[in-house]
Coordinates of C-alpha atoms in Angstrom, one line a residue:
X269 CA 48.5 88.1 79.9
X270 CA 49.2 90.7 77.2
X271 CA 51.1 90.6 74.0
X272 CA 52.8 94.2 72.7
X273 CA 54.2 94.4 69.2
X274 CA 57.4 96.1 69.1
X275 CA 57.8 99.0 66.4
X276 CA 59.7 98.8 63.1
X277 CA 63.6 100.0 63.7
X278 CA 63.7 98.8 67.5
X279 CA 67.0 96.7 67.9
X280 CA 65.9 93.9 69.3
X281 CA 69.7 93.0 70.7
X282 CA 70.1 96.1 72.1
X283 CA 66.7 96.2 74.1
X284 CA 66.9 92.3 75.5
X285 CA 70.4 92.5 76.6
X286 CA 73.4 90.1 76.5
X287 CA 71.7 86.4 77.1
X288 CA 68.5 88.4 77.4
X289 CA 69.6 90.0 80.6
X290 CA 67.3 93.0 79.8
X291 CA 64.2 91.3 80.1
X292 CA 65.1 88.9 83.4
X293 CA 66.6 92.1 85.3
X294 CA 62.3 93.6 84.0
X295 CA 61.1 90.1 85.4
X296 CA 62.5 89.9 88.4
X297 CA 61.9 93.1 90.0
X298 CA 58.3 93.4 88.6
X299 CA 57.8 89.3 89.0
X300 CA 56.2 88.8 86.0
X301 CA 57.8 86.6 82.7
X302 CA 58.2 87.4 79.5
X303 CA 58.3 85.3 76.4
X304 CA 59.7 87.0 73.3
X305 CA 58.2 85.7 69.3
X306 CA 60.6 87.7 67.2
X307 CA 59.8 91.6 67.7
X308 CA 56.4 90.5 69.7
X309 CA 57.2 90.3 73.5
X310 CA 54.1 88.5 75.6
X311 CA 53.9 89.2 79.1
X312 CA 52.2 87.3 82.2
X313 CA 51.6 88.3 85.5
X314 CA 49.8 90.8 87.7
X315 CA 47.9 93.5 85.6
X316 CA 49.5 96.4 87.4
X317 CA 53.2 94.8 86.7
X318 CA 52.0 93.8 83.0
X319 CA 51.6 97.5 82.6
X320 CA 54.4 99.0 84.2
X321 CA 56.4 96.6 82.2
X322 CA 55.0 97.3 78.9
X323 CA 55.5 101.1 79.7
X324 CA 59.3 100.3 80.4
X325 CA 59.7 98.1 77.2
X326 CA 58.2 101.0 75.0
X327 CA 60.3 103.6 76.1
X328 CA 63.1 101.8 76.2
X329 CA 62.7 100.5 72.4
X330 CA 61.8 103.9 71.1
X331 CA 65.1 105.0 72.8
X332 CA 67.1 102.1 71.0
X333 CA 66.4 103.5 67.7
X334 CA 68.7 106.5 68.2
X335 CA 71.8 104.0 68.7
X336 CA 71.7 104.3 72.4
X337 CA 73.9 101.5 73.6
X338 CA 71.3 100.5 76.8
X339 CA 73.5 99.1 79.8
X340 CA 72.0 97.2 82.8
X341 CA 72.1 100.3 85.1
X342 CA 69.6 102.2 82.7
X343 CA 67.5 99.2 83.2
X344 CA 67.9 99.6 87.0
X345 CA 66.9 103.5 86.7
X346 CA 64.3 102.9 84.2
X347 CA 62.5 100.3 87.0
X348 CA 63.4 102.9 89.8
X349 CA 61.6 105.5 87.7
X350 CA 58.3 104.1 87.9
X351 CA 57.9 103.0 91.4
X352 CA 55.4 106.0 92.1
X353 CA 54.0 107.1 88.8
X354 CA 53.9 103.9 86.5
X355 CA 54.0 105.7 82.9
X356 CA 56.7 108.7 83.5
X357 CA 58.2 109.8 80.8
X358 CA 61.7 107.8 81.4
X359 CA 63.8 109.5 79.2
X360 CA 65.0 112.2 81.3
X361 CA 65.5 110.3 84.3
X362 CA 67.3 107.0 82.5
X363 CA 69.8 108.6 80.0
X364 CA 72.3 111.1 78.9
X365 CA 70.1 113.3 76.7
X366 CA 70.5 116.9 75.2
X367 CA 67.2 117.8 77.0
X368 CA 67.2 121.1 79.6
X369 CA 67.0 118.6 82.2
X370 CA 70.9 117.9 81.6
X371 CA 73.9 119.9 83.0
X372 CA 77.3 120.0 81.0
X373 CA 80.2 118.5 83.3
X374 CA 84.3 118.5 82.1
X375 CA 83.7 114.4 82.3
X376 CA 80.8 114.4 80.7
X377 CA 76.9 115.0 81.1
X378 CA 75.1 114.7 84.7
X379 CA 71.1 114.2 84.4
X380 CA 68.6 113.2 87.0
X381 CA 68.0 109.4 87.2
X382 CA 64.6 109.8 89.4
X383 CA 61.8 111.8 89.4
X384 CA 63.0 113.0 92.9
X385 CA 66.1 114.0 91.6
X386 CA 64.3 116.0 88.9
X387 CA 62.1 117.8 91.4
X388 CA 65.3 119.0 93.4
X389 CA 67.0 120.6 90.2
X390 CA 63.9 122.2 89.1
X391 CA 63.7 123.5 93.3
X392 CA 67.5 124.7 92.6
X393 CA 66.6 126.4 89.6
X394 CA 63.1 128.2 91.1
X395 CA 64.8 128.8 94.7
X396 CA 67.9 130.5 96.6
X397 CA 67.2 128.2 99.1
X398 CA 67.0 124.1 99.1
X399 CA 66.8 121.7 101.7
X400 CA 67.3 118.0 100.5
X401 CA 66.8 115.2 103.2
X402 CA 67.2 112.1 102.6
X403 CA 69.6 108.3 102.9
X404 CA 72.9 108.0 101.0
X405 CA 74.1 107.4 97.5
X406 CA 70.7 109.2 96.0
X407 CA 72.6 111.9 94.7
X408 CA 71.7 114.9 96.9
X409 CA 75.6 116.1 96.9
X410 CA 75.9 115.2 93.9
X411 CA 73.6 116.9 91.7
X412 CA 74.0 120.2 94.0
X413 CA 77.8 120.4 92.7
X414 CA 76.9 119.7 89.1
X415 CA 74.4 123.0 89.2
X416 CA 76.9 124.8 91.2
X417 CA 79.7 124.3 88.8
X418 CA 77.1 125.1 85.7
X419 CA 76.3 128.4 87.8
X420 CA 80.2 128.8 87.6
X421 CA 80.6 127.9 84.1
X422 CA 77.9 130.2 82.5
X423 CA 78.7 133.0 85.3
X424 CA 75.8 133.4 87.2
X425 CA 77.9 133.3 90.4
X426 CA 81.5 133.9 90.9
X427 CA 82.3 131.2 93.4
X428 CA 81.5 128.4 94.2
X429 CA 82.0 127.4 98.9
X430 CA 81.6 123.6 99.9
X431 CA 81.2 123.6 103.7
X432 CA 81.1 120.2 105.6
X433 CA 80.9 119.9 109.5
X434 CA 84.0 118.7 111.0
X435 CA 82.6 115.9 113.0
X436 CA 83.9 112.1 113.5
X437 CA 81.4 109.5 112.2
X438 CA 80.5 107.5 115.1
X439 CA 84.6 107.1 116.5
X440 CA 87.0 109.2 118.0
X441 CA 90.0 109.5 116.0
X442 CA 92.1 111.6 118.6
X443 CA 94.8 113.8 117.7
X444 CA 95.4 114.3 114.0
X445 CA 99.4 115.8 113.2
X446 CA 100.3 118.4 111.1
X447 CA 99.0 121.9 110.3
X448 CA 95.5 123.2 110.5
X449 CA 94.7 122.2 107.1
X450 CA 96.3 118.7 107.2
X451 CA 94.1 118.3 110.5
X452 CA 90.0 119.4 108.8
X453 CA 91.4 117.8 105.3
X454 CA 89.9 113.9 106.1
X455 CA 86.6 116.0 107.1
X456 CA 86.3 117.4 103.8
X457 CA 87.8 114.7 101.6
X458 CA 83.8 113.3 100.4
X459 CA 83.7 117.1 99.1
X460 CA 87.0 117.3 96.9
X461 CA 86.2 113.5 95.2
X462 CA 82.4 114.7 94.4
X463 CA 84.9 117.6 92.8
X464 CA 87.2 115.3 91.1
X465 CA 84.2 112.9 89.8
X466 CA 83.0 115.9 87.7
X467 CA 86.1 117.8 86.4
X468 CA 89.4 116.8 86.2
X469 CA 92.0 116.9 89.0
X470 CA 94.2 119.6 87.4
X471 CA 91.6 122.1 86.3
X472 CA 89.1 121.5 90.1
X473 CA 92.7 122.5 92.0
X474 CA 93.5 125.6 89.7
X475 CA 90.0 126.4 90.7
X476 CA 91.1 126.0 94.2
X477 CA 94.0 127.6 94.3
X478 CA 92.2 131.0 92.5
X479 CA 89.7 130.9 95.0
X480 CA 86.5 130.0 92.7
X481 CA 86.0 127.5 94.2
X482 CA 86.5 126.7 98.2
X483 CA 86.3 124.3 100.2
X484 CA 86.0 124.6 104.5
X485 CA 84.7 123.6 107.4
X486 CA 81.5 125.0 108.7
X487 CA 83.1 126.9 111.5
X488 CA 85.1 128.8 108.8
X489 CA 82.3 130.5 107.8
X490 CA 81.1 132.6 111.0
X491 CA 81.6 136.1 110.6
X492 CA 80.8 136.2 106.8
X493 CA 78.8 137.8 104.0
X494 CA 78.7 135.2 101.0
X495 CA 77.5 137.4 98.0
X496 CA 77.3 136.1 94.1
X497 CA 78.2 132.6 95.6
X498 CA 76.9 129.3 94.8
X499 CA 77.0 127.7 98.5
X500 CA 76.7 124.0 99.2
X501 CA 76.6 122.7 103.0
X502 CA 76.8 119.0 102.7
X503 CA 76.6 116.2 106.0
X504 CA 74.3 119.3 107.4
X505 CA 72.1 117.1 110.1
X506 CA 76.0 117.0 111.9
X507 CA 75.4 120.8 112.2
X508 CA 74.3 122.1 115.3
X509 CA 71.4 124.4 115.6
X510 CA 73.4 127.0 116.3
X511 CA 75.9 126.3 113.2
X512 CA 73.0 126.0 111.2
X513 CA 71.7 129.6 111.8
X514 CA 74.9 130.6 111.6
X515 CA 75.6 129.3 108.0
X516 CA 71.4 130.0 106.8
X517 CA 72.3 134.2 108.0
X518 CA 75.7 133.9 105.7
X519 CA 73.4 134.1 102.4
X520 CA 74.4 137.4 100.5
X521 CA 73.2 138.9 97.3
X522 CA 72.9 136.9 94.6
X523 CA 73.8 133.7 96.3
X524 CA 72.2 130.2 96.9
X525 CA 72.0 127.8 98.8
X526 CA 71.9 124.2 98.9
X527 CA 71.7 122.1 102.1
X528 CA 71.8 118.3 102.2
X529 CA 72.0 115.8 105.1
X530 CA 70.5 112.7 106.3
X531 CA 68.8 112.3 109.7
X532 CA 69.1 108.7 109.9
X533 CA 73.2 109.4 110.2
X534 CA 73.2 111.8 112.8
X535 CA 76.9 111.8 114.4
X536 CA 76.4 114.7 117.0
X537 CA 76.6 113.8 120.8
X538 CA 73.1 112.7 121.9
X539 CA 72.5 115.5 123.9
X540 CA 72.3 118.2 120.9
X541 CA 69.8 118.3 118.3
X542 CA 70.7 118.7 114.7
X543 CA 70.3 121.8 112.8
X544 CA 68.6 120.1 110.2
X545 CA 65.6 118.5 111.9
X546 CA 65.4 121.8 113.0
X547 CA 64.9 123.8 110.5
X548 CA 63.0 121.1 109.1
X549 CA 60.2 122.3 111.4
X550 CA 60.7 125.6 111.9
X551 CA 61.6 126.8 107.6
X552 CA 58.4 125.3 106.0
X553 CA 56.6 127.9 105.3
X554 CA 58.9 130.3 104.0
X555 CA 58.3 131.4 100.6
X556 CA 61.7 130.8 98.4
X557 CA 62.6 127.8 100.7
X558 CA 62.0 124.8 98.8
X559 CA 62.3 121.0 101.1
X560 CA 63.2 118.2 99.0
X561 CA 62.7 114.5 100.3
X562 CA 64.8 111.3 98.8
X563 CA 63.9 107.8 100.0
X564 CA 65.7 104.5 99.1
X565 CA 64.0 104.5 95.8
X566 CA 66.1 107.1 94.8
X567 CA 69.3 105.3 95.8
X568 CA 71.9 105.3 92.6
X569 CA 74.5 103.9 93.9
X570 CA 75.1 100.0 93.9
X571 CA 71.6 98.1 94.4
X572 CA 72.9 96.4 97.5
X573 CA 72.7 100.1 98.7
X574 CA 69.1 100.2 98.3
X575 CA 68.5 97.1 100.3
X576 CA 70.6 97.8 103.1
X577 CA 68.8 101.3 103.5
X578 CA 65.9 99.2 103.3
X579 CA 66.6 96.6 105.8
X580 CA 67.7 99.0 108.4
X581 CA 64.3 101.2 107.8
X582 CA 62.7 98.0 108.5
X583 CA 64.7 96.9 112.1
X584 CA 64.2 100.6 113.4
X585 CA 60.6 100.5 113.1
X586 CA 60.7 97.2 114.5
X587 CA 60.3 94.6 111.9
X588 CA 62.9 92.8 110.1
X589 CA 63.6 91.8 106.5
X590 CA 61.7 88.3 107.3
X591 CA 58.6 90.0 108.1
X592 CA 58.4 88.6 111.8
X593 CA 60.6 91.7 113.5
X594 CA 62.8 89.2 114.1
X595 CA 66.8 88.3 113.6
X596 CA 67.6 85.1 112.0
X597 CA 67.5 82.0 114.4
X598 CA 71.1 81.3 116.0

Protein backbone atom coordinates (compact mmCIF):
# COMPACT_ATOMS: atom_id res chain seq x y z
CA UNK A 1 0.00 0.00 0.00
CA UNK A 2 1.19 3.50 -0.63
CA UNK A 3 -0.36 6.89 -0.10
CA UNK A 4 1.02 9.96 -2.60
CA UNK A 5 -0.03 13.51 -1.84
CA UNK A 6 -1.03 15.35 -4.78
CA UNK A 7 0.68 18.90 -5.35
CA UNK A 8 -0.95 22.28 -4.80
CA UNK A 9 -2.86 23.52 -8.16
CA UNK A 10 -3.72 19.87 -9.47
CA UNK A 11 -7.45 19.86 -10.53
CA UNK A 12 -8.61 17.13 -8.79
CA UNK A 13 -11.90 16.88 -11.34
CA UNK A 14 -9.93 17.12 -14.17
CA UNK A 15 -7.38 14.27 -13.13
CA UNK A 16 -10.31 11.63 -11.63
CA UNK A 17 -12.50 11.96 -14.46
CA UNK A 18 -16.34 12.09 -14.84
CA UNK A 19 -17.78 9.58 -11.96
CA UNK A 20 -14.04 9.06 -11.27
CA UNK A 21 -13.61 7.22 -14.56
CA UNK A 22 -9.86 8.29 -14.53
CA UNK A 23 -8.93 6.38 -11.72
CA UNK A 24 -11.10 2.89 -12.53
CA UNK A 25 -9.89 3.00 -16.39
CA UNK A 26 -5.80 3.23 -13.98
CA UNK A 27 -7.40 0.27 -11.78
CA UNK A 28 -8.38 -1.87 -14.05
CA UNK A 29 -5.69 -2.30 -16.42
CA UNK A 30 -2.92 -2.16 -13.64
CA UNK A 31 -5.50 -4.22 -11.16
CA UNK A 32 -4.77 -2.38 -8.25
CA UNK A 33 -7.57 0.12 -6.26
CA UNK A 34 -7.39 3.30 -5.39
CA UNK A 35 -9.05 5.16 -2.59
CA UNK A 36 -8.95 8.98 -2.92
CA UNK A 37 -8.98 11.46 0.86
CA UNK A 38 -9.26 14.82 -0.80
CA UNK A 39 -5.91 15.64 -2.87
CA UNK A 40 -4.23 12.32 -1.16
CA UNK A 41 -4.84 9.23 -3.39
CA UNK A 42 -3.83 5.68 -1.52
CA UNK A 43 -3.06 2.89 -3.60
CA UNK A 44 -3.13 -1.06 -2.95
CA UNK A 45 -1.90 -3.67 -4.94
CA UNK A 46 1.20 -5.33 -6.41
CA UNK A 47 4.33 -3.06 -5.76
CA UNK A 48 5.39 -3.00 -9.42
CA UNK A 49 1.58 -1.71 -10.42
CA UNK A 50 1.62 0.62 -7.19
CA UNK A 51 4.46 2.29 -8.90
CA UNK A 52 3.63 2.45 -12.31
CA UNK A 53 0.43 3.93 -11.17
CA UNK A 54 1.78 6.53 -9.04
CA UNK A 55 4.18 7.48 -12.03
CA UNK A 56 0.97 7.86 -14.22
CA UNK A 57 -0.99 9.89 -11.56
CA UNK A 58 2.05 12.41 -11.24
CA UNK A 59 2.39 13.11 -14.63
CA UNK A 60 -0.87 13.32 -15.36
CA UNK A 61 -1.61 15.94 -12.41
CA UNK A 62 1.40 18.09 -13.22
CA UNK A 63 -0.10 18.17 -16.71
CA UNK A 64 -3.64 19.31 -15.33
CA UNK A 65 -2.20 22.44 -14.05
CA UNK A 66 -1.74 23.92 -17.52
CA UNK A 67 -5.68 23.62 -18.22
CA UNK A 68 -5.28 20.43 -20.19
CA UNK A 69 -8.77 19.14 -20.58
CA UNK A 70 -7.53 15.13 -19.97
CA UNK A 71 -9.94 12.75 -22.01
CA UNK A 72 -10.14 8.91 -21.44
CA UNK A 73 -7.93 8.22 -24.53
CA UNK A 74 -4.98 10.12 -22.90
CA UNK A 75 -5.52 7.85 -20.04
CA UNK A 76 -5.38 4.84 -22.52
CA UNK A 77 -1.99 6.23 -24.02
CA UNK A 78 -0.65 7.22 -20.79
CA UNK A 79 -1.13 3.26 -19.60
CA UNK A 80 0.21 2.20 -23.10
CA UNK A 81 3.19 4.34 -22.48
CA UNK A 82 4.56 2.57 -19.72
CA UNK A 83 4.14 -1.02 -20.57
CA UNK A 84 8.10 -1.30 -21.26
CA UNK A 85 9.82 1.40 -19.33
CA UNK A 86 7.52 2.17 -16.15
CA UNK A 87 8.61 5.94 -15.48
CA UNK A 88 8.83 7.48 -19.23
CA UNK A 89 8.43 10.78 -19.37
CA UNK A 90 4.58 10.67 -20.78
CA UNK A 91 4.14 13.96 -21.91
CA UNK A 92 5.35 13.57 -25.29
CA UNK A 93 3.72 10.44 -26.11
CA UNK A 94 0.08 11.34 -24.33
CA UNK A 95 -0.70 14.94 -25.49
CA UNK A 96 -0.77 17.68 -27.98
CA UNK A 97 2.31 19.69 -26.82
CA UNK A 98 4.49 22.50 -28.43
CA UNK A 99 7.51 20.19 -27.83
CA UNK A 100 9.98 19.23 -31.15
CA UNK A 101 8.42 15.93 -30.83
CA UNK A 102 5.17 17.48 -32.51
CA UNK A 103 4.46 18.04 -36.33
CA UNK A 104 2.11 20.99 -37.50
CA UNK A 105 -0.90 19.46 -39.52
CA UNK A 106 -3.88 21.84 -41.40
CA UNK A 107 -6.32 19.89 -38.74
CA UNK A 108 -4.35 20.32 -36.13
CA UNK A 109 -1.13 18.87 -34.25
CA UNK A 110 0.07 14.99 -34.81
CA UNK A 111 2.47 13.76 -31.91
CA UNK A 112 3.66 10.30 -31.12
CA UNK A 113 1.37 8.45 -28.52
CA UNK A 114 4.16 5.56 -27.73
CA UNK A 115 7.60 5.35 -27.25
CA UNK A 116 7.70 3.19 -30.48
CA UNK A 117 6.14 5.83 -32.35
CA UNK A 118 8.79 8.22 -31.07
CA UNK A 119 11.65 6.05 -32.08
CA UNK A 120 10.28 5.89 -35.70
CA UNK A 121 10.09 9.80 -36.13
CA UNK A 122 13.39 10.36 -34.61
CA UNK A 123 14.59 7.12 -37.41
CA UNK A 124 12.75 9.52 -40.14
CA UNK A 125 14.43 12.42 -39.02
CA UNK A 126 18.25 10.65 -38.75
CA UNK A 127 17.65 8.32 -41.98
CA UNK A 128 16.65 8.36 -45.86
CA UNK A 129 15.65 5.14 -45.34
CA UNK A 130 12.83 3.51 -42.76
CA UNK A 131 11.36 0.26 -42.57
CA UNK A 132 8.41 0.05 -39.98
CA UNK A 133 6.87 -3.47 -39.45
CA UNK A 134 4.36 -4.00 -37.45
CA UNK A 135 0.03 -4.90 -36.90
CA UNK A 136 -2.59 -2.25 -37.82
CA UNK A 137 -4.03 0.91 -36.37
CA UNK A 138 -0.30 1.71 -34.59
CA UNK A 139 0.17 4.55 -36.65
CA UNK A 140 2.96 3.50 -39.03
CA UNK A 141 1.02 5.28 -42.17
CA UNK A 142 0.09 7.58 -40.35
CA UNK A 143 2.91 9.33 -38.77
CA UNK A 144 4.98 8.84 -42.18
CA UNK A 145 2.42 11.20 -43.95
CA UNK A 146 2.41 13.78 -41.12
CA UNK A 147 6.57 14.11 -41.64
CA UNK A 148 6.15 13.91 -45.28
CA UNK A 149 3.70 16.71 -45.50
CA UNK A 150 5.92 18.81 -42.79
CA UNK A 151 8.98 18.04 -45.28
CA UNK A 152 6.41 19.65 -47.89
CA UNK A 153 5.42 22.50 -45.84
CA UNK A 154 8.94 23.80 -44.70
CA UNK A 155 10.38 22.72 -48.30
CA UNK A 156 12.80 20.25 -47.70
CA UNK A 157 11.35 18.21 -50.54
CA UNK A 158 9.28 19.21 -53.39
CA UNK A 159 6.85 16.37 -53.55
CA UNK A 160 5.43 14.24 -51.81
CA UNK A 161 4.60 10.07 -53.90
CA UNK A 162 2.17 7.58 -51.89
CA UNK A 163 2.56 4.23 -53.61
CA UNK A 164 0.35 1.20 -52.47
CA UNK A 165 0.34 -2.33 -54.17
CA UNK A 166 -2.56 -3.03 -56.12
CA UNK A 167 -3.46 -6.22 -54.58
CA UNK A 168 -7.12 -7.64 -53.40
CA UNK A 169 -7.17 -8.45 -49.62
CA UNK A 170 -7.85 -12.00 -49.36
CA UNK A 171 -11.00 -11.93 -52.33
CA UNK A 172 -11.25 -11.62 -55.87
CA UNK A 173 -13.15 -8.76 -56.91
CA UNK A 174 -13.08 -9.51 -60.78
CA UNK A 175 -13.49 -6.98 -63.33
CA UNK A 176 -13.72 -3.34 -62.08
CA UNK A 177 -15.47 -0.79 -65.00
CA UNK A 178 -14.39 2.33 -66.09
CA UNK A 179 -10.93 3.90 -66.97
CA UNK A 180 -7.62 3.04 -65.69
CA UNK A 181 -7.85 5.30 -62.83
CA UNK A 182 -11.44 4.44 -61.77
CA UNK A 183 -10.05 0.75 -61.87
CA UNK A 184 -6.42 1.22 -59.09
CA UNK A 185 -8.69 4.05 -57.26
CA UNK A 186 -10.31 1.35 -54.40
CA UNK A 187 -6.49 0.20 -54.18
CA UNK A 188 -5.41 3.50 -53.12
CA UNK A 189 -8.47 4.83 -51.30
CA UNK A 190 -6.63 4.02 -47.36
CA UNK A 191 -3.89 6.52 -48.95
CA UNK A 192 -6.14 9.60 -49.91
CA UNK A 193 -8.28 9.30 -46.33
CA UNK A 194 -4.79 9.15 -44.26
CA UNK A 195 -4.60 12.55 -46.76
CA UNK A 196 -7.96 13.88 -45.94
CA UNK A 197 -7.46 13.10 -41.96
CA UNK A 198 -4.63 15.56 -41.91
CA UNK A 199 -5.55 18.52 -44.31
CA UNK A 200 -8.60 19.46 -45.67
CA UNK A 201 -10.28 17.94 -48.74
CA UNK A 202 -9.92 21.06 -50.92
CA UNK A 203 -6.45 22.14 -50.23
CA UNK A 204 -4.95 17.77 -50.30
CA UNK A 205 -6.66 17.79 -54.07
CA UNK A 206 -5.20 21.21 -55.25
CA UNK A 207 -2.09 19.45 -54.11
CA UNK A 208 -3.04 16.63 -56.27
CA UNK A 209 -3.93 18.16 -59.10
CA UNK A 210 -0.32 20.39 -59.16
CA UNK A 211 1.45 17.31 -58.77
CA UNK A 212 2.98 17.92 -55.12
CA UNK A 213 1.65 15.46 -54.01
CA UNK A 214 0.88 11.93 -55.95
CA UNK A 215 -0.63 9.18 -55.36
CA UNK A 216 -0.09 5.53 -57.53
CA UNK A 217 0.21 2.23 -57.64
CA UNK A 218 3.52 0.54 -57.21
CA UNK A 219 3.86 -0.59 -60.74
CA UNK A 220 3.64 3.13 -61.76
CA UNK A 221 6.80 3.68 -60.47
CA UNK A 222 9.32 1.34 -62.64
CA UNK A 223 11.37 3.19 -64.83
CA UNK A 224 11.86 6.21 -62.45
CA UNK A 225 14.28 8.56 -60.75
CA UNK A 226 12.40 10.10 -57.60
CA UNK A 227 14.75 13.11 -56.59
CA UNK A 228 13.91 15.93 -53.73
CA UNK A 229 10.85 13.60 -52.98
CA UNK A 230 9.35 12.55 -49.82
CA UNK A 231 8.36 8.84 -50.79
CA UNK A 232 5.91 6.71 -48.74
CA UNK A 233 5.24 2.86 -49.88
CA UNK A 234 2.47 1.81 -47.66
CA UNK A 235 0.70 -2.12 -47.51
CA UNK A 236 4.64 -3.00 -48.67
CA UNK A 237 4.67 -6.88 -47.28
CA UNK A 238 1.95 -7.11 -50.64
CA UNK A 239 5.02 -6.16 -52.75
CA UNK A 240 6.81 -8.66 -54.41
CA UNK A 241 10.52 -9.04 -54.10
CA UNK A 242 10.99 -7.99 -57.23
CA UNK A 243 8.64 -4.75 -56.79
CA UNK A 244 10.35 -4.13 -53.73
CA UNK A 245 13.81 -3.67 -55.44
CA UNK A 246 12.22 -2.02 -57.91
CA UNK A 247 10.74 0.81 -55.74
CA UNK A 248 14.17 0.62 -53.01
CA UNK A 249 16.53 1.50 -56.59
CA UNK A 250 13.86 4.54 -57.33
CA UNK A 251 15.50 6.66 -54.45
CA UNK A 252 17.11 9.91 -56.01
CA UNK A 253 18.86 12.79 -54.58
CA UNK A 254 17.58 14.28 -51.71
CA UNK A 255 14.76 11.94 -51.27
CA UNK A 256 13.44 9.54 -48.52
CA UNK A 257 11.88 6.88 -47.91
CA UNK A 258 9.47 5.39 -45.77
CA UNK A 259 8.29 1.74 -46.04
CA UNK A 260 5.45 0.23 -43.84
CA UNK A 261 3.63 -3.08 -43.94
CA UNK A 262 2.54 -5.82 -41.79
CA UNK A 263 3.59 -9.52 -42.25
CA UNK A 264 0.89 -10.95 -40.42
CA UNK A 265 -1.51 -9.55 -43.54
CA UNK A 266 0.25 -10.85 -46.26
CA UNK A 267 -2.28 -10.98 -49.40
CA UNK A 268 0.17 -12.23 -52.10
CA UNK A 269 -0.51 -15.84 -53.63
CA UNK A 270 1.30 -18.36 -51.39
CA UNK A 271 3.76 -19.17 -53.69
CA UNK A 272 5.62 -15.67 -53.67
CA UNK A 273 7.42 -14.20 -50.87
CA UNK A 274 6.93 -10.71 -49.81
CA UNK A 275 9.39 -8.01 -50.47
CA UNK A 276 9.27 -6.98 -47.07
CA UNK A 277 10.33 -10.12 -45.12
CA UNK A 278 12.84 -9.90 -47.46
CA UNK A 279 14.51 -7.05 -47.15
CA UNK A 280 13.86 -7.60 -43.63
CA UNK A 281 16.82 -10.09 -43.73
CA UNK A 282 18.83 -9.05 -46.34
CA UNK A 283 18.90 -4.62 -45.37
CA UNK A 284 20.00 -4.90 -41.70
CA UNK A 285 23.14 -3.95 -41.79
CA UNK A 286 23.09 -1.10 -43.98
CA UNK A 287 24.26 2.00 -42.50
CA UNK A 288 21.33 4.85 -43.20
CA UNK A 289 18.65 2.08 -43.08
CA UNK A 290 16.85 2.33 -39.92
CA UNK A 291 14.10 -1.00 -39.07
CA UNK A 292 11.39 0.06 -36.81
CA UNK A 293 9.24 -2.68 -34.99
CA UNK A 294 5.40 -1.87 -33.65
CA UNK A 295 3.59 -4.55 -31.57
CA UNK A 296 -0.01 -4.42 -30.28
CA UNK A 297 1.10 -2.20 -27.52
CA UNK A 298 1.34 0.38 -29.89
CA UNK A 299 -2.10 -0.06 -31.30
CA UNK A 300 -4.06 3.61 -31.26
CA UNK A 301 -6.85 2.87 -32.70
CA UNK A 302 -9.99 1.56 -30.68
CA UNK A 303 -8.81 -0.80 -27.67
CA UNK A 304 -10.83 -3.69 -29.06
CA UNK A 305 -8.09 -3.40 -31.70
CA UNK A 306 -5.50 -4.22 -29.44
CA UNK A 307 -7.21 -7.32 -28.21
CA UNK A 308 -8.04 -8.71 -31.30
CA UNK A 309 -4.33 -8.32 -32.54
CA UNK A 310 -3.77 -9.98 -29.35
CA UNK A 311 -6.00 -12.86 -29.51
CA UNK A 312 -5.03 -13.81 -32.98
CA UNK A 313 -1.03 -13.68 -31.89
CA UNK A 314 -2.16 -16.06 -29.31
CA UNK A 315 -4.28 -18.86 -31.78
CA UNK A 316 -1.29 -18.71 -34.28
CA UNK A 317 1.19 -19.69 -31.84
CA UNK A 318 -1.12 -22.09 -30.70
CA UNK A 319 -2.74 -21.02 -27.52
CA UNK A 320 -5.91 -19.27 -27.13
CA UNK A 321 -7.19 -16.34 -25.15
CA UNK A 322 -8.39 -18.98 -22.25
CA UNK A 323 -4.94 -20.10 -21.75
CA UNK A 324 -5.68 -23.90 -22.77
CA UNK A 325 -4.96 -23.47 -26.81
CA UNK A 326 -8.26 -24.13 -26.93
CA UNK A 327 -11.72 -22.65 -28.64
CA UNK A 328 -14.62 -22.30 -26.45
CA UNK A 329 -16.66 -25.58 -25.73
CA UNK A 330 -19.65 -26.01 -28.33
Amino acid sequence: MRKIKLQEGVDLANLFGPQDLHLKMIEEELQITMATRGDEIILDGHPDSVQRAEHILQELADWTQTHHELQAEDISRAIRATEKKRDVPLKPYTFSTHSHSTLSATKGTVNPKTPTQQVYLQAITQSDLVIAIGPAGTGKTYLAMAMALAALNSKEVSRIILARPAVEAGERLGFLPGDLFAKIHPYLRPLYDALYTMMDMERANRLIERGDIEIAPLAFMRGRTLDDAFVILDEAQNATTEQMKMFLTRLGMNSKAIVTGDVTQIDLPHSQESGLTQIAKILVNIEGIQFVYFSGKDVVRHRLVKDIIKAYEQFEHGSSPNGNGQGPAS
